PDB file of C-alpha atoms in Angstrom:
ATOM      1  CA  UNK A  13       0.101  -0.001   0.140  1.00  0.00           C
ATOM      2  CA  UNK A  14       1.344   3.406  -0.846  1.00  0.00           C
ATOM      3  CA  UNK A  15       2.627   5.036   1.914  1.00  0.00           C
ATOM      4  CA  UNK A  16       1.307   8.822   2.781  1.00  0.00           C
ATOM      5  CA  UNK A  17       2.779  11.384   4.849  1.00  0.00           C
ATOM      6  CA  UNK A  18       2.537  15.418   5.339  1.00  0.00           C
ATOM      7  CA  UNK A  19       5.113  17.028   6.915  1.00  0.00           C
ATOM      8  CA  UNK A  20       4.630  20.029   9.712  1.00  0.00           C
ATOM      9  CA  UNK A  21       6.560  23.186  10.060  1.00  0.00           C
ATOM     10  CA  UNK A  22       7.800  22.564  13.325  1.00  0.00           C
ATOM     11  CA  UNK A  23       6.726  24.972  16.452  1.00  0.00           C
ATOM     12  CA  UNK A  24       7.283  25.209  19.990  1.00  0.00           C
ATOM     13  CA  UNK A  25       5.644  22.412  21.710  1.00  0.00           C
ATOM     14  CA  UNK A  26       1.735  23.429  23.925  1.00  0.00           C
ATOM     15  CA  UNK A  27       0.357  21.735  26.540  1.00  0.00           C
ATOM     16  CA  UNK A  28      -3.207  19.357  25.514  1.00  0.00           C
ATOM     17  CA  UNK A  29      -6.087  21.408  24.495  1.00  0.00           C
ATOM     18  CA  UNK A  30      -3.654  25.143  24.865  1.00  0.00           C
ATOM     19  CA  UNK A  31      -3.486  25.672  20.576  1.00  0.00           C
ATOM     20  CA  UNK A  32      -4.332  28.763  19.685  1.00  0.00           C
ATOM     21  CA  UNK A  33      -4.464  27.998  15.711  1.00  0.00           C
ATOM     22  CA  UNK A  34      -5.060  25.701  13.500  1.00  0.00           C
ATOM     23  CA  UNK A  35      -2.085  23.376  12.588  1.00  0.00           C
ATOM     24  CA  UNK A  36      -2.080  23.215   8.656  1.00  0.00           C
ATOM     25  CA  UNK A  37      -5.009  22.271   6.183  1.00  0.00           C
ATOM     26  CA  UNK A  38      -4.245  19.603   3.345  1.00  0.00           C
ATOM     27  CA  UNK A  39      -2.891  20.924   0.253  1.00  0.00           C
ATOM     28  CA  UNK A  40      -4.461  19.366  -2.631  1.00  0.00           C
ATOM     29  CA  UNK A  41      -1.823  20.357  -4.606  1.00  0.00           C
ATOM     30  CA  UNK A  42       1.152  19.187  -2.809  1.00  0.00           C
ATOM     31  CA  UNK A  43       2.277  16.164  -3.015  1.00  0.00           C
ATOM     32  CA  UNK A  44       2.592  14.319   0.053  1.00  0.00           C
ATOM     33  CA  UNK A  45       6.338  13.249   0.924  1.00  0.00           C
ATOM     34  CA  UNK A  46       6.853   9.696   1.114  1.00  0.00           C
ATOM     35  CA  UNK A  47       8.476   8.043   4.512  1.00  0.00           C
ATOM     36  CA  UNK A  48       9.261   4.417   5.370  1.00  0.00           C
ATOM     37  CA  UNK A  49       6.981   3.278   8.220  1.00  0.00           C
ATOM     38  CA  UNK A  50       9.068   2.303  11.757  1.00  0.00           C
ATOM     39  CA  UNK A  51      10.785  -1.310  11.697  1.00  0.00           C
ATOM     40  CA  UNK A  52       7.870  -2.309  14.238  1.00  0.00           C
ATOM     41  CA  UNK A  53       5.454  -1.299  11.985  1.00  0.00           C
ATOM     42  CA  UNK A  54       6.606  -2.996   9.229  1.00  0.00           C
ATOM     43  CA  UNK A  55       7.172  -6.132  10.851  1.00  0.00           C
ATOM     44  CA  UNK A  56       4.049  -5.922  12.086  1.00  0.00           C
ATOM     45  CA  UNK A  57       2.804  -5.663   8.563  1.00  0.00           C
ATOM     46  CA  UNK A  58       4.559  -8.262   7.619  1.00  0.00           C
ATOM     47  CA  UNK A  59       2.997 -10.722  10.424  1.00  0.00           C
ATOM     48  CA  UNK A  60      -0.582  -9.620   9.427  1.00  0.00           C
ATOM     49  CA  UNK A  61       0.044 -11.105   5.921  1.00  0.00           C
ATOM     50  CA  UNK A  62       0.958 -14.171   6.769  1.00  0.00           C
ATOM     51  CA  UNK A  63      -1.878 -14.575   8.672  1.00  0.00           C
ATOM     52  CA  UNK A  64      -4.209 -13.666   6.057  1.00  0.00           C
ATOM     53  CA  UNK A  65      -2.501 -16.259   3.804  1.00  0.00           C
ATOM     54  CA  UNK A  66      -2.903 -18.756   6.621  1.00  0.00           C
ATOM     55  CA  UNK A  67      -6.566 -18.631   7.486  1.00  0.00           C
ATOM     56  CA  UNK A  68      -7.377 -18.038   3.573  1.00  0.00           C
ATOM     57  CA  UNK A  69      -5.068 -21.188   2.537  1.00  0.00           C
ATOM     58  CA  UNK A  70      -4.999 -23.060   5.608  1.00  0.00           C
ATOM     59  CA  UNK A  71      -1.628 -23.175   6.437  1.00  0.00           C
ATOM     60  CA  UNK A  72      -0.608 -24.303   9.362  1.00  0.00           C
ATOM     61  CA  UNK A  73       2.886 -22.812   8.771  1.00  0.00           C
ATOM     62  CA  UNK A  74       1.578 -19.187   8.406  1.00  0.00           C
ATOM     63  CA  UNK A  75      -0.189 -18.568  11.264  1.00  0.00           C
ATOM     64  CA  UNK A  76       2.334 -19.865  13.437  1.00  0.00           C
ATOM     65  CA  UNK A  77       5.540 -17.881  11.975  1.00  0.00           C
ATOM     66  CA  UNK A  78       2.660 -14.951  12.171  1.00  0.00           C
ATOM     67  CA  UNK A  79       2.003 -15.788  16.177  1.00  0.00           C
ATOM     68  CA  UNK A  80       6.051 -16.114  16.638  1.00  0.00           C
ATOM     69  CA  UNK A  81       6.835 -12.639  14.806  1.00  0.00           C
ATOM     70  CA  UNK A  82       3.853 -10.985  16.509  1.00  0.00           C
ATOM     71  CA  UNK A  83       5.004 -12.354  20.300  1.00  0.00           C
ATOM     72  CA  UNK A  84       8.524 -10.687  19.441  1.00  0.00           C
ATOM     73  CA  UNK A  85       7.550  -7.315  19.070  1.00  0.00           C
ATOM     74  CA  UNK A  86       6.493  -5.551  22.225  1.00  0.00           C
ATOM     75  CA  UNK A  87       3.121  -3.879  22.037  1.00  0.00           C
ATOM     76  CA  UNK A  88       1.379  -1.699  24.623  1.00  0.00           C
ATOM     77  CA  UNK A  89      -2.617  -0.834  24.996  1.00  0.00           C
ATOM     78  CA  UNK A  90      -3.252   2.046  23.335  1.00  0.00           C
ATOM     79  CA  UNK A  91      -5.246   4.217  25.744  1.00  0.00           C
ATOM     80  CA  UNK A  92      -7.647   6.296  23.375  1.00  0.00           C
ATOM     81  CA  UNK A  93     -11.364   7.685  23.956  1.00  0.00           C
ATOM     82  CA  UNK A  94     -13.167   5.901  21.149  1.00  0.00           C
ATOM     83  CA  UNK A  95     -16.510   6.431  19.435  1.00  0.00           C
ATOM     84  CA  UNK A  96     -18.360   4.238  17.466  1.00  0.00           C
ATOM     85  CA  UNK A  97     -20.809   6.231  14.807  1.00  0.00           C
ATOM     86  CA  UNK A  98     -23.297   4.515  12.376  1.00  0.00           C
ATOM     87  CA  UNK A  99     -25.816   1.741  12.232  1.00  0.00           C
ATOM     88  CA  UNK A 100     -25.595  -2.363  12.040  1.00  0.00           C
ATOM     89  CA  UNK A 101     -25.351  -3.654   9.005  1.00  0.00           C
ATOM     90  CA  UNK A 102     -28.211  -5.481   7.626  1.00  0.00           C
ATOM     91  CA  UNK A 103     -26.770  -7.444   4.801  1.00  0.00           C
ATOM     92  CA  UNK A 104     -23.116  -8.866   3.972  1.00  0.00           C
ATOM     93  CA  UNK A 105     -20.672 -10.735   6.608  1.00  0.00           C
ATOM     94  CA  UNK A 106     -20.454 -10.244   9.885  1.00  0.00           C
ATOM     95  CA  UNK A 107     -17.898  -8.676  11.634  1.00  0.00           C
ATOM     96  CA  UNK A 108     -14.680 -10.942  13.227  1.00  0.00           C
ATOM     97  CA  UNK A 109     -14.637 -11.737  16.762  1.00  0.00           C
ATOM     98  CA  UNK A 110     -11.080 -10.991  17.190  1.00  0.00           C
ATOM     99  CA  UNK A 111      -7.392  -9.662  15.640  1.00  0.00           C
ATOM    100  CA  UNK A 112      -4.485 -11.442  14.756  1.00  0.00           C
ATOM    101  CA  UNK A 113      -2.924 -11.657  18.523  1.00  0.00           C
ATOM    102  CA  UNK A 114      -0.449 -14.047  18.992  1.00  0.00           C
ATOM    103  CA  UNK A 115      -2.722 -16.574  21.144  1.00  0.00           C
ATOM    104  CA  UNK A 116      -5.529 -16.846  18.752  1.00  0.00           C
ATOM    105  CA  UNK A 117      -2.979 -17.572  15.892  1.00  0.00           C
ATOM    106  CA  UNK A 118      -1.899 -20.634  17.852  1.00  0.00           C
ATOM    107  CA  UNK A 119      -4.985 -22.016  18.585  1.00  0.00           C
ATOM    108  CA  UNK A 120      -6.040 -21.528  15.064  1.00  0.00           C
ATOM    109  CA  UNK A 121      -3.103 -23.208  13.831  1.00  0.00           C
ATOM    110  CA  UNK A 122      -3.376 -26.127  16.837  1.00  0.00           C
ATOM    111  CA  UNK A 123      -6.243 -27.471  14.592  1.00  0.00           C
ATOM    112  CA  UNK A 124      -4.911 -26.807  11.131  1.00  0.00           C
ATOM    113  CA  UNK A 125      -1.305 -28.810  12.592  1.00  0.00           C
ATOM    114  CA  UNK A 126      -3.629 -32.209  13.701  1.00  0.00           C
ATOM    115  CA  UNK A 127      -0.633 -34.966  15.150  1.00  0.00           C
ATOM    116  CA  UNK A 128       2.055 -33.106  12.698  1.00  0.00           C
ATOM    117  CA  UNK A 129       5.367 -33.559  15.181  1.00  0.00           C
ATOM    118  CA  UNK A 130       7.193 -30.697  12.867  1.00  0.00           C
ATOM    119  CA  UNK A 131       4.873 -28.326  13.698  1.00  0.00           C
ATOM    120  CA  UNK A 132       3.035 -29.349  17.173  1.00  0.00           C
ATOM    121  CA  UNK A 133       7.161 -28.942  18.073  1.00  0.00           C
ATOM    122  CA  UNK A 134       7.244 -24.848  16.266  1.00  0.00           C
ATOM    123  CA  UNK A 135       3.383 -24.055  18.248  1.00  0.00           C
ATOM    124  CA  UNK A 136       5.491 -25.821  21.546  1.00  0.00           C
ATOM    125  CA  UNK A 137       8.308 -23.123  21.226  1.00  0.00           C
ATOM    126  CA  UNK A 138       5.919 -20.181  20.042  1.00  0.00           C
ATOM    127  CA  UNK A 139       3.527 -20.913  22.585  1.00  0.00           C
ATOM    128  CA  UNK A 140       6.667 -20.313  25.528  1.00  0.00           C
ATOM    129  CA  UNK A 141       7.761 -17.246  23.401  1.00  0.00           C
ATOM    130  CA  UNK A 142       4.313 -15.494  23.766  1.00  0.00           C
ATOM    131  CA  UNK A 143       4.189 -16.923  27.723  1.00  0.00           C
ATOM    132  CA  UNK A 144       8.038 -15.031  27.891  1.00  0.00           C
ATOM    133  CA  UNK A 145       6.734 -11.925  26.169  1.00  0.00           C
ATOM    134  CA  UNK A 146       3.871 -11.327  28.449  1.00  0.00           C
ATOM    135  CA  UNK A 147       5.560 -11.616  31.575  1.00  0.00           C
ATOM    136  CA  UNK A 148       9.036  -9.618  31.062  1.00  0.00           C
ATOM    137  CA  UNK A 149       7.180  -6.368  31.147  1.00  0.00           C
ATOM    138  CA  UNK A 150       8.278  -5.064  28.384  1.00  0.00           C
ATOM    139  CA  UNK A 151       7.763  -1.187  27.824  1.00  0.00           C
ATOM    140  CA  UNK A 152       7.878   0.467  24.198  1.00  0.00           C
ATOM    141  CA  UNK A 153       6.765  -0.784  20.844  1.00  0.00           C
ATOM    142  CA  UNK A 154       3.876   0.241  19.097  1.00  0.00           C
ATOM    143  CA  UNK A 155       0.419   0.854  21.070  1.00  0.00           C
ATOM    144  CA  UNK A 156      -2.062  -0.865  19.678  1.00  0.00           C
ATOM    145  CA  UNK A 157      -6.273  -1.471  20.050  1.00  0.00           C
ATOM    146  CA  UNK A 158      -8.515  -3.823  18.518  1.00  0.00           C
ATOM    147  CA  UNK A 159     -12.034  -2.291  17.171  1.00  0.00           C
ATOM    148  CA  UNK A 160     -14.496  -2.177  14.478  1.00  0.00           C
ATOM    149  CA  UNK A 161     -16.510   0.326  12.076  1.00  0.00           C
ATOM    150  CA  UNK A 162     -20.223  -0.127  11.028  1.00  0.00           C
ATOM    151  CA  UNK A 163     -20.518  -0.812   7.231  1.00  0.00           C
ATOM    152  CA  UNK A 164     -21.977   1.805   4.502  1.00  0.00           C
ATOM    153  CA  UNK A 165     -19.404   4.276   5.512  1.00  0.00           C
ATOM    154  CA  UNK A 166     -19.852   4.267   9.512  1.00  0.00           C
ATOM    155  CA  UNK A 167     -17.003   5.663  11.483  1.00  0.00           C
ATOM    156  CA  UNK A 168     -14.837   4.796  14.307  1.00  0.00           C
ATOM    157  CA  UNK A 169     -12.964   8.397  16.035  1.00  0.00           C
ATOM    158  CA  UNK A 170      -9.733   7.699  18.111  1.00  0.00           C
ATOM    159  CA  UNK A 171      -8.827  10.922  20.297  1.00  0.00           C
ATOM    160  CA  UNK A 172      -5.013  10.065  20.184  1.00  0.00           C
ATOM    161  CA  UNK A 173      -2.473  12.752  21.861  1.00  0.00           C
ATOM    162  CA  UNK A 174       0.620  13.177  19.736  1.00  0.00           C
ATOM    163  CA  UNK A 175       3.716  15.037  20.632  1.00  0.00           C
ATOM    164  CA  UNK A 176       5.304  17.720  19.287  1.00  0.00           C
ATOM    165  CA  UNK A 177       7.906  17.500  16.899  1.00  0.00           C
ATOM    166  CA  UNK A 178       7.936  13.870  17.082  1.00  0.00           C
ATOM    167  CA  UNK A 179       7.437  11.562  14.197  1.00  0.00           C
ATOM    168  CA  UNK A 180       3.625   9.764  14.146  1.00  0.00           C
ATOM    169  CA  UNK A 181       3.018   6.984  12.536  1.00  0.00           C
ATOM    170  CA  UNK A 182      -0.540   5.272  12.038  1.00  0.00           C
ATOM    171  CA  UNK A 183      -1.040   1.342  11.069  1.00  0.00           C
ATOM    172  CA  UNK A 184      -4.254   0.485  10.468  1.00  0.00           C
ATOM    173  CA  UNK A 185      -4.958  -2.836   9.241  1.00  0.00           C
ATOM    174  CA  UNK A 186      -8.746  -5.080   8.239  1.00  0.00           C
ATOM    175  CA  UNK A 187      -9.285  -7.966   9.406  1.00  0.00           C
ATOM    176  CA  UNK A 188     -12.003  -8.269   7.093  1.00  0.00           C
ATOM    177  CA  UNK A 189     -11.260  -7.676   3.868  1.00  0.00           C
ATOM    178  CA  UNK A 190     -12.957  -4.008   4.627  1.00  0.00           C
ATOM    179  CA  UNK A 191     -11.916  -1.309   2.366  1.00  0.00           C
ATOM    180  CA  UNK A 192     -10.635   1.223   5.044  1.00  0.00           C
ATOM    181  CA  UNK A 193      -9.856   4.881   5.022  1.00  0.00           C
ATOM    182  CA  UNK A 194      -8.058   6.451   7.217  1.00  0.00           C
ATOM    183  CA  UNK A 195      -8.083  10.519   8.449  1.00  0.00           C
ATOM    184  CA  UNK A 196      -6.107  12.226  11.062  1.00  0.00           C
ATOM    185  CA  UNK A 197      -7.346  15.939  12.217  1.00  0.00           C
ATOM    186  CA  UNK A 198      -5.794  18.207  14.622  1.00  0.00           C
ATOM    187  CA  UNK A 199      -8.131  19.456  17.445  1.00  0.00           C
ATOM    188  CA  UNK A 200      -9.543  22.288  16.204  1.00  0.00           C
ATOM    189  CA  UNK A 201     -10.327  19.624  12.780  1.00  0.00           C
ATOM    190  CA  UNK A 202      -8.057  20.774  10.451  1.00  0.00           C
ATOM    191  CA  UNK A 203      -7.056  17.453   8.427  1.00  0.00           C
ATOM    192  CA  UNK A 204      -3.384  16.535   8.514  1.00  0.00           C
ATOM    193  CA  UNK A 205      -2.573  13.658   7.038  1.00  0.00           C
ATOM    194  CA  UNK A 206      -5.350  10.626   4.934  1.00  0.00           C
ATOM    195  CA  UNK A 207      -5.089   7.772   3.150  1.00  0.00           C
ATOM    196  CA  UNK A 208      -8.262   7.035   1.165  1.00  0.00           C
ATOM    197  CA  UNK A 209      -6.564   4.300  -1.198  1.00  0.00           C
ATOM    198  CA  UNK A 210      -8.847   1.382  -2.055  1.00  0.00           C
ATOM    199  CA  UNK A 211      -7.084  -0.988   0.318  1.00  0.00           C
ATOM    200  CA  UNK A 212      -8.228  -2.870   3.065  1.00  0.00           C
ATOM    201  CA  UNK A 213      -4.914  -1.739   5.298  1.00  0.00           C
ATOM    202  CA  UNK A 214      -3.811   2.327   5.678  1.00  0.00           C
ATOM    203  CA  UNK A 215      -0.736   4.057   6.954  1.00  0.00           C
ATOM    204  CA  UNK A 216       0.094   8.147   7.612  1.00  0.00           C
ATOM    205  CA  UNK A 217       2.498   9.498   9.101  1.00  0.00           C
ATOM    206  CA  UNK A 218       2.695  13.571  10.094  1.00  0.00           C
ATOM    207  CA  UNK A 219       5.031  15.312  12.678  1.00  0.00           C
ATOM    208  CA  UNK A 220       2.987  17.863  14.948  1.00  0.00           C
ATOM    209  CA  UNK A 221       3.817  21.274  15.140  1.00  0.00           C
ATOM    210  CA  UNK A 222       2.390  21.277  18.865  1.00  0.00           C
ATOM    211  CA  UNK A 223       1.709  18.203  21.397  1.00  0.00           C
ATOM    212  CA  UNK A 224      -1.555  17.925  21.921  1.00  0.00           C
ATOM    213  CA  UNK A 225      -4.529  14.984  21.040  1.00  0.00           C
ATOM    214  CA  UNK A 226      -5.820  14.076  17.483  1.00  0.00           C
ATOM    215  CA  UNK A 227      -8.936  12.569  16.900  1.00  0.00           C
ATOM    216  CA  UNK A 228      -8.118   9.905  13.908  1.00  0.00           C
ATOM    217  CA  UNK A 229     -11.252   8.589  12.264  1.00  0.00           C
ATOM    218  CA  UNK A 230     -11.589   5.011  10.607  1.00  0.00           C
ATOM    219  CA  UNK A 231     -14.214   5.336   8.102  1.00  0.00           C
ATOM    220  CA  UNK A 232     -15.261   1.821   6.371  1.00  0.00           C
ATOM    221  CA  UNK A 233     -16.771   2.112   3.314  1.00  0.00           C
ATOM    222  CA  UNK A 234     -17.763  -1.073   3.262  1.00  0.00           C
ATOM    223  CA  UNK A 235     -21.088  -3.402   3.015  1.00  0.00           C
ATOM    224  CA  UNK A 236     -20.774  -5.139   6.221  1.00  0.00           C
ATOM    225  CA  UNK A 237     -19.227  -4.293   9.823  1.00  0.00           C
ATOM    226  CA  UNK A 238     -15.874  -4.636  10.018  1.00  0.00           C
ATOM    227  CA  UNK A 239     -13.186  -5.400  13.087  1.00  0.00           C
ATOM    228  CA  UNK A 240      -9.517  -3.574  12.527  1.00  0.00           C
ATOM    229  CA  UNK A 241      -6.393  -3.652  14.333  1.00  0.00           C
ATOM    230  CA  UNK A 242      -4.663  -0.063  14.725  1.00  0.00           C
ATOM    231  CA  UNK A 243      -1.314   0.789  16.096  1.00  0.00           C
ATOM    232  CA  UNK A 244       0.438   3.802  16.466  1.00  0.00           C
ATOM    233  CA  UNK A 245       3.764   4.533  17.773  1.00  0.00           C
TER     234      UNK A 245
END
């Protein structure tokens, strides 16, 4: 997916909610500056692609490998205010019940692996890794939350703090192949960044001019209610 970035001019940082002027408005004629995603986000993108492949092709090995990768990337809980807008879809498939967690991937891999010794030994190894990852209390890594959005242009809004002059990135992964769009607004509702490509995954990055809360909106343009994972740095 094409990564999109809008670099915002540097300025003095202000406390949350104290800004007096809009950060910036999107310039339709100004091309976005491409910037590579962080290594952690790239690793998670790879793992999620493997998970999708595993479910599509009933591949135990793909699910186990995805779980092993995810278990090695420390993540934090995303502390964000969430508002879900829209109405439950009356047609189309239902939203998934869970995201691509290492635990869920291993649980499903076991069903596909059966009694295959190679897979069962690999699964045991990854289960130990997951257990150690959950208990080591690592600090840092992407912030993560599992959420959902109604179909027919339903929107899910997050209020997330970002810091002045620091690289900020947001990655959204659809669990059930919905076409999702991603928008980022400052606290004055000026559009800062967006990804509206025809894709089930979204990525944007930007540099806030000041410290404050930003409104992050995930829009589901598909007909069915959809679950997704959202990651920020």
